[in-house]
XYZ file of N, CA and C in Angstrom:
402
model
N 0.934 -1.120 0.127
C 0.063 0.261 -0.081
C 1.016 1.017 -0.095
N 0.504 2.065 -1.053
C 1.496 3.372 -0.829
C 1.174 4.259 0.302
N 1.843 5.208 0.650
C 1.440 6.228 1.510
C 1.691 7.619 1.122
N 0.911 8.461 1.604
C 0.854 9.678 0.658
C 1.161 10.858 1.876
N 1.897 11.339 1.446
C 2.575 12.506 2.400
C 1.417 13.697 2.362
N 1.196 14.323 3.647
C 0.322 15.050 3.933
C 1.425 16.562 4.583
N 1.241 17.691 3.635
C 2.108 18.759 4.051
C 1.540 19.425 5.268
N 2.570 19.506 6.415
C 2.237 20.336 7.302
C 1.763 21.243 7.635
N 1.419 21.791 6.679
C 0.389 23.395 6.445
C -0.906 22.921 6.662
N -1.088 21.561 6.371
C -2.765 21.164 6.367
C -2.744 20.029 7.378
N -3.848 20.116 8.236
C -4.177 19.502 9.273
C -4.643 18.193 9.095
N -4.673 16.979 9.642
C -5.305 15.811 9.200
C -7.012 15.695 8.814
N -7.469 16.649 9.331
C -9.027 16.603 9.728
C -9.619 17.236 8.294
N -8.502 18.271 7.759
C -9.134 19.291 6.716
C -8.436 18.562 5.354
N -7.749 17.572 5.424
C -6.944 17.047 4.159
C -8.166 16.131 3.286
N -8.135 16.452 2.014
C -8.842 15.604 1.215
C -8.629 14.276 1.133
N -7.418 13.950 1.653
C -6.488 12.700 1.482
C -7.480 11.701 2.703
N -7.849 12.517 4.065
C -8.731 11.849 4.566
C -10.015 11.434 4.298
N -10.496 12.524 3.807
C -12.208 12.495 3.305
C -12.482 11.458 1.901
N -11.410 11.540 1.471
C -11.757 10.622 0.206
C -11.340 9.220 0.160
N -10.832 8.797 1.418
C -10.842 7.165 1.344
C -11.538 6.212 2.505
N -11.759 5.335 2.266
C -12.614 4.646 3.348
C -12.153 4.443 4.654
N -12.788 4.552 5.550
C -12.525 4.775 7.096
C -12.187 3.226 7.499
N -11.363 2.937 8.284
C -11.340 1.412 8.583
C -12.368 1.418 9.539
N -12.751 -0.078 9.812
C -13.441 0.080 11.103
C -13.501 0.259 12.304
N -12.417 0.038 12.701
C -12.045 1.290 14.033
C -12.437 2.576 14.120
N -12.462 3.437 13.113
C -12.831 4.960 13.127
C -13.995 5.212 12.443
N -14.431 6.117 12.794
C -16.004 6.553 12.125
C -15.847 7.463 11.228
N -16.648 8.077 10.254
C -16.442 8.793 9.288
C -15.800 10.097 9.906
N -14.915 10.302 8.916
C -13.956 11.341 8.955
C -14.780 12.905 9.274
N -16.144 13.180 8.531
C -16.903 14.225 8.519
C -17.405 14.446 9.968
N -17.790 13.468 10.965
C -18.257 13.569 12.161
C -17.155 13.235 13.182
N -16.119 13.273 12.876
C -14.983 12.691 13.724
C -14.700 13.559 14.888
N -14.745 14.777 14.657
C -14.304 16.094 15.448
C -15.329 15.820 16.716
N -16.559 15.739 16.756
C -17.366 15.301 17.554
C -17.360 14.655 18.470
N -16.519 13.275 18.637
C -16.104 12.214 19.048
C -14.656 12.446 19.637
N -14.167 12.688 20.937
C -12.830 12.907 21.347
C -12.181 11.592 21.132
N -12.429 10.534 21.436
C -11.796 9.168 21.295
C -11.550 8.804 19.973
N -12.037 9.240 18.959
C -12.126 9.127 17.862
C -10.716 9.841 17.191
N -10.808 10.776 17.589
C -9.734 11.807 17.607
C -8.457 11.379 17.704
N -8.555 10.605 19.051
C -7.167 10.455 19.587
C -7.134 9.081 18.789
N -7.584 8.280 18.574
C -7.020 7.525 17.575
C -6.722 7.844 16.379
N -7.090 8.744 15.839
C -6.639 9.053 14.415
C -5.486 9.874 14.503
N -5.013 10.505 15.923
C -3.846 10.776 15.655
C -2.847 9.683 16.035
N -3.107 8.565 16.722
C -2.378 7.623 16.952
C -1.982 6.600 16.030
N -3.299 6.151 15.054
C -3.246 5.557 13.896
C -2.185 5.940 12.747
N -2.927 7.187 12.422
C -2.702 7.934 11.190
C -1.298 9.013 11.597
N -0.057 8.348 11.831
C 0.885 9.299 12.025
C 1.939 8.954 10.440
N 1.742 9.878 9.516
C 2.522 9.853 8.469
C 3.727 11.066 8.791
N 5.050 10.575 8.080
C 5.817 11.404 8.191
C 6.725 11.127 6.801
N 7.603 12.113 6.696
C 8.501 12.305 5.547
C 10.131 12.463 5.917
N 10.999 11.438 5.311
C 12.431 11.567 5.747
C 13.057 11.364 4.498
N 14.119 12.256 4.094
C 15.006 11.928 2.803
C 14.191 11.148 1.386
N 13.112 12.020 1.597
C 11.940 11.494 0.338
C 11.454 10.369 0.113
N 11.380 10.008 1.733
C 10.713 8.727 1.520
C 9.414 8.682 2.832
N 8.526 8.226 2.347
C 7.289 8.246 3.287
C 7.087 7.173 4.283
N 6.911 7.515 5.578
C 6.763 6.352 6.752
C 5.850 6.593 7.821
N 5.171 5.535 8.251
C 4.061 5.397 9.067
C 4.586 5.167 10.629
N 4.467 5.594 11.313
C 4.789 5.421 12.790
C 3.957 4.226 13.387
N 4.681 3.171 13.954
C 3.818 2.260 14.642
C 3.562 1.751 15.883
N 4.038 2.709 16.695
C 3.612 2.651 18.172
C 3.965 3.986 18.770
N 2.868 4.582 19.156
C 2.931 5.781 20.075
C 2.705 6.639 19.404
N 2.726 8.053 19.771
C 2.264 9.589 19.285
C 3.815 10.171 18.761
N 3.171 10.559 17.600
C 4.458 11.459 16.468
C 5.020 12.771 17.952
N 6.483 12.388 17.894
C 6.755 13.451 18.629
C 6.541 15.144 18.255
N 6.420 15.730 18.816
C 5.895 17.086 18.703
C 4.205 17.209 18.460
N 3.482 16.334 18.594
C 2.392 16.215 18.262
C 1.808 16.719 19.618
N 0.965 17.735 19.442
C 0.529 18.430 20.711
C -0.187 17.426 21.843
N -0.916 16.212 21.823
C -1.521 15.552 22.558
C -0.059 14.480 23.481
N 0.946 14.471 22.556
C 1.875 13.348 22.868
C 2.305 13.564 24.595
N 2.293 14.417 25.387
C 2.824 14.793 26.798
C 1.801 14.548 27.376
N 0.328 14.570 27.092
C -0.816 14.157 27.968
C -1.139 12.466 27.650
N -0.280 11.960 26.699
C -1.031 10.330 26.328
C 0.465 10.144 27.157
N 1.678 10.783 27.073
C 2.818 10.050 27.902
C 2.522 9.896 29.439
N 1.636 11.073 29.836
C 1.261 11.251 31.471
C 0.543 10.107 31.674
N -0.308 10.288 30.757
C -1.576 9.402 31.441
C -0.961 7.568 31.576
N -0.122 7.627 30.027
C 0.509 5.789 30.123
C 1.445 5.761 31.545
N 2.461 6.740 31.474
C 3.523 6.351 32.651
C 2.223 6.370 33.911
N 1.771 7.125 34.294
C 0.960 7.281 35.747
C 0.212 5.658 35.837
N -0.565 5.200 34.528
C -1.356 3.797 34.881
C -0.320 3.003 34.893
N 1.260 2.979 34.457
C 2.226 1.641 34.443
C 2.890 1.965 35.771
N 2.814 3.093 36.191
C 3.716 3.197 37.611
C 2.797 2.868 38.700
N 1.404 3.207 38.789
C 0.328 2.760 39.308
C 0.455 1.342 39.822
N 0.489 0.555 38.601
C 0.423 -0.936 38.198
C 1.399 -1.458 38.838
N 2.553 -0.813 38.676
C 3.961 -1.602 38.836
C 4.248 -1.502 40.411
N 3.601 -0.382 40.547
C 4.032 -0.105 42.521
C 3.218 -0.922 43.310
N 1.824 -1.235 42.771
C 0.879 -2.118 43.751
C 1.270 -3.501 43.973
N 2.022 -3.828 42.771
C 2.053 -4.990 42.644
C 3.834 -5.719 43.255
N 4.382 -4.472 43.857
C 5.451 -4.708 44.359
C 5.561 -5.064 45.814
N 6.266 -6.336 45.728
C 5.889 -6.642 47.218
C 7.340 -6.476 48.296
N 8.244 -5.484 47.510
C 9.445 -5.125 48.384
C 8.947 -3.891 48.989
N 10.149 -3.028 49.821
C 9.673 -2.064 49.815
C 9.355 -0.840 49.432
N 7.964 -0.088 49.275
C 7.859 0.759 48.886
C 9.040 2.053 48.837
N 8.697 2.651 48.033
C 9.632 3.762 47.623
C 8.847 5.166 48.605
N 10.030 5.882 49.521
C 9.766 6.741 50.223
C 9.038 8.042 49.079
N 9.640 8.387 47.960
C 9.144 9.249 47.164
C 9.391 8.848 46.172
N 8.358 8.986 45.187
C 8.170 8.955 43.587
C 7.603 10.038 42.774
N 8.555 10.468 42.499
C 8.307 11.946 41.492
C 8.521 11.924 40.368
N 7.623 12.105 39.142
C 7.730 12.068 37.962
C 7.285 13.152 37.089
N 8.185 13.320 35.822
C 7.864 14.617 34.898
C 7.962 14.021 33.979
N 6.869 13.543 33.200
C 6.906 13.100 31.854
C 7.196 11.580 31.957
N 8.766 11.227 31.639
C 9.351 9.949 31.861
C 10.278 10.065 32.596
N 10.829 10.760 33.155
C 11.880 11.169 34.402
C 11.158 10.932 35.420
N 11.947 9.911 36.494
C 11.465 9.896 37.720
C 12.474 9.972 38.536
N 12.136 10.786 40.009
C 13.026 10.703 41.139
C 12.499 10.186 42.080
N 13.047 8.894 42.536
C 12.676 7.802 43.180
C 13.981 7.899 44.372
N 13.211 8.032 45.782
C 14.141 7.122 46.905
C 13.095 6.035 47.642
N 14.475 5.212 47.761
C 14.191 3.998 48.198
C 14.673 3.452 49.781
N 14.133 3.361 50.786
C 15.018 3.162 51.987
C 15.589 1.418 52.149
N 16.167 1.168 51.230
C 16.868 0.047 50.850
C 18.104 0.039 50.247
N 18.777 -1.438 50.067
C 20.071 -1.587 49.603
C 20.292 -1.421 48.219
N 21.098 -2.090 47.544
C 21.210 -1.890 46.267
C 20.692 -3.320 45.481
N 20.434 -4.176 46.215
C 19.722 -5.227 45.782
C 18.315 -5.185 45.723
N 18.038 -4.811 46.703
C 16.296 -4.101 46.443
C 16.149 -3.269 45.563
N 16.833 -2.164 45.185
C 16.859 -1.123 44.257
C 16.812 -2.480 43.018
N 17.973 -3.495 42.504
C 17.894 -4.177 41.677
C 16.651 -4.744 41.437
N 16.230 -5.288 42.101
C 15.042 -6.092 42.111
C 13.792 -5.216 41.694
N 13.788 -4.373 42.574
C 12.092 -3.050 41.777
C 12.949 -2.757 40.534
N 13.857 -2.046 39.983
C 14.178 -2.240 38.821
C 13.709 -3.268 37.625
N 14.014 -4.262 38.167
C 13.953 -5.626 37.300
C 12.261 -5.645 37.037
N 11.429 -5.324 38.345
C 10.082 -5.538 38.295
C 9.673 -4.501 37.329
N 10.014 -3.362 37.895
C 9.488 -2.102 36.776
C 9.267 -2.608 35.174
N 10.719 -3.143 35.097
C 11.291 -3.404 33.313
C 10.393 -4.323 33.052
N 10.035 -5.534 33.678
C 8.967 -6.345 33.126
C 7.653 -6.022 33.163
N 7.068 -4.770 33.282
C 5.866 -4.297 33.204
C 5.530 -4.491 31.603
N 6.394 -3.530 30.695
C 6.000 -3.190 29.489
C 7.521 -3.416 28.911
N 7.754 -4.114 27.939
C 9.076 -4.074 26.924
C 9.335 -2.585 26.508
N 8.708 -2.054 25.977
C 8.927 -0.907 25.436
C 9.500 0.288 26.551
N 9.066 -0.022 27.651
C 9.840 1.433 28.476
C 10.810 0.325 29.423
N 11.877 1.259 29.477
C 13.005 0.549 30.436
C 13.284 1.964 31.568
N 13.327 1.224 32.862
C 13.671 1.925 33.806
C 15.021 2.196 34.107
N 15.881 3.013 34.408
C 17.504 2.966 34.723
C 17.618 3.593 36.122
N 18.571 3.414 36.980
C 19.241 4.157 37.899
C 20.460 4.692 37.742
N 20.969 6.001 38.770
C 21.877 6.508 38.618
C 21.717 7.345 39.668
């Protein structure tokens, strides 16, 4: 399937490219998409096309960098991930856990072995996200 480049000066919602093609079953008609926020979000996540070195590409995972909704999605995603990970952690809970988008400041009252186990636990949640310590 060929990909068509949408110039940055045109938004996806006003592009004839979007209106003149059949919508996938998971997306509603493009003409009424703006009235459905979840559908707009799916459009942003599924229709990420960009051009590099004269070739067109489709981003497969996540929101494109620079997309206005990307920081909000990152915060929601990481919030759910950390809540799930910390609620299932059976060791000592961190005294402090502060996050700004994808950077975490954590204070753990434990030794290096417990820190290594916690990092392993965090890194086993989702393969695309890796926590490190420094």
